[in-house]
Amino acid sequence: MRVFLGVSGASGAAYGGHALRALTRAGCHVGLCVSGAGCQVVSHEILGEGARPVAPRDVVVQRFVDRFADPAGTLEVLDPRDIAASFASGSSLTPAALIAPCSTSTLAKIAHGTGENLIHRAAEVMLKERRRLVLIPRETPLSAIHLENMLTVTRAGAVVLPAMPGLYMLPQRVEDMIDFVVGKALDQIGVPHDLLKRWGEPQAVAT
Ligand SMILES: Cc1cc2nc3c(=O)[nH]c(=O)nc-3n(C[C@H](O)[C@H](O)[C@H](O)COP(=O)(O)O)c2cc1C
């Protein structure tokens, strides 16, 4: 399955990393696009090198890929300026796009159709083609503008799936909390995974 994965500049780059790992592990063909601000957050939160990376963007993205991508899938690394990429066209049969994390700025551009980069365009394509678009926003507290934009994209067909991990599964590690959110996102686009326990269901036993 082809999936577009946008990583924008909200805190929580690990949501994008865990999504990349789970999608490639499931054998998906992933079009990965990290925004400029997304690169800064990856540098700070994943690479531990601060939010003003010295390394060029390609190096930051490659290190993100090396850390999370699984060889079971295939990957296209896309420049956010490349609005000629296949994912920018509705003629490309990509059934789903995930933006993880989704900044409030990217949310606003999707809500108002004022896209400036490939992430915004790929999201717009999902909405116009009535395909699956899942946004994982991370901000707190939320202003009326954020909330209205979430309602606008929801009315247009997107799924707003905030980075709000449930605690009822008694997570032991931060990674468990990230996987809870990413697992819910993958459920929305129909990609199989074993990222979360399912309430009331027996745990699968590895053979
Ligand atoms: C370290 C860091 C953390 C940030 N955290 C958030 C956040 O949690 N949510 C958010 O909406 N924006 C956050 N921002 C601001 C966005 O990066 C900024 O609005 C940017 O313009 C978003 O651009 P993009 O949507 O093209 O990635 C953060 C920026 C930095 C540098």
XYZ file of C-alpha atoms in Angstrom, residues 5 11 16-18 21 40 46 56 64 73 83 88 96-97 105 107 113 115 123 140 161 165 168 170 201:
26
model
C 3.867 10.395 5.598
C 6.944 18.652 18.956
C 6.591 10.381 12.757
C 9.497 8.032 13.423
C 7.313 5.318 14.940
C 8.834 2.202 11.312
C 14.629 21.287 13.129
C 15.641 12.649 17.827
C 22.352 19.851 6.040
C 15.913 9.911 10.792
C 8.949 -1.648 3.125
C 5.222 19.747 -5.648
C 0.934 15.837 -5.314
C -3.918 7.359 2.580
C -1.805 10.126 4.050
C 0.527 25.863 11.013
C -3.264 22.197 10.110
C -6.544 25.314 1.198
C -0.914 25.012 0.925
C -3.241 16.405 2.244
C -1.555 22.669 24.144
C -6.247 12.145 15.931
C -2.120 8.693 24.452
C -5.760 2.828 30.496
C -0.866 1.153 31.758
C -8.928 -8.938 23.830
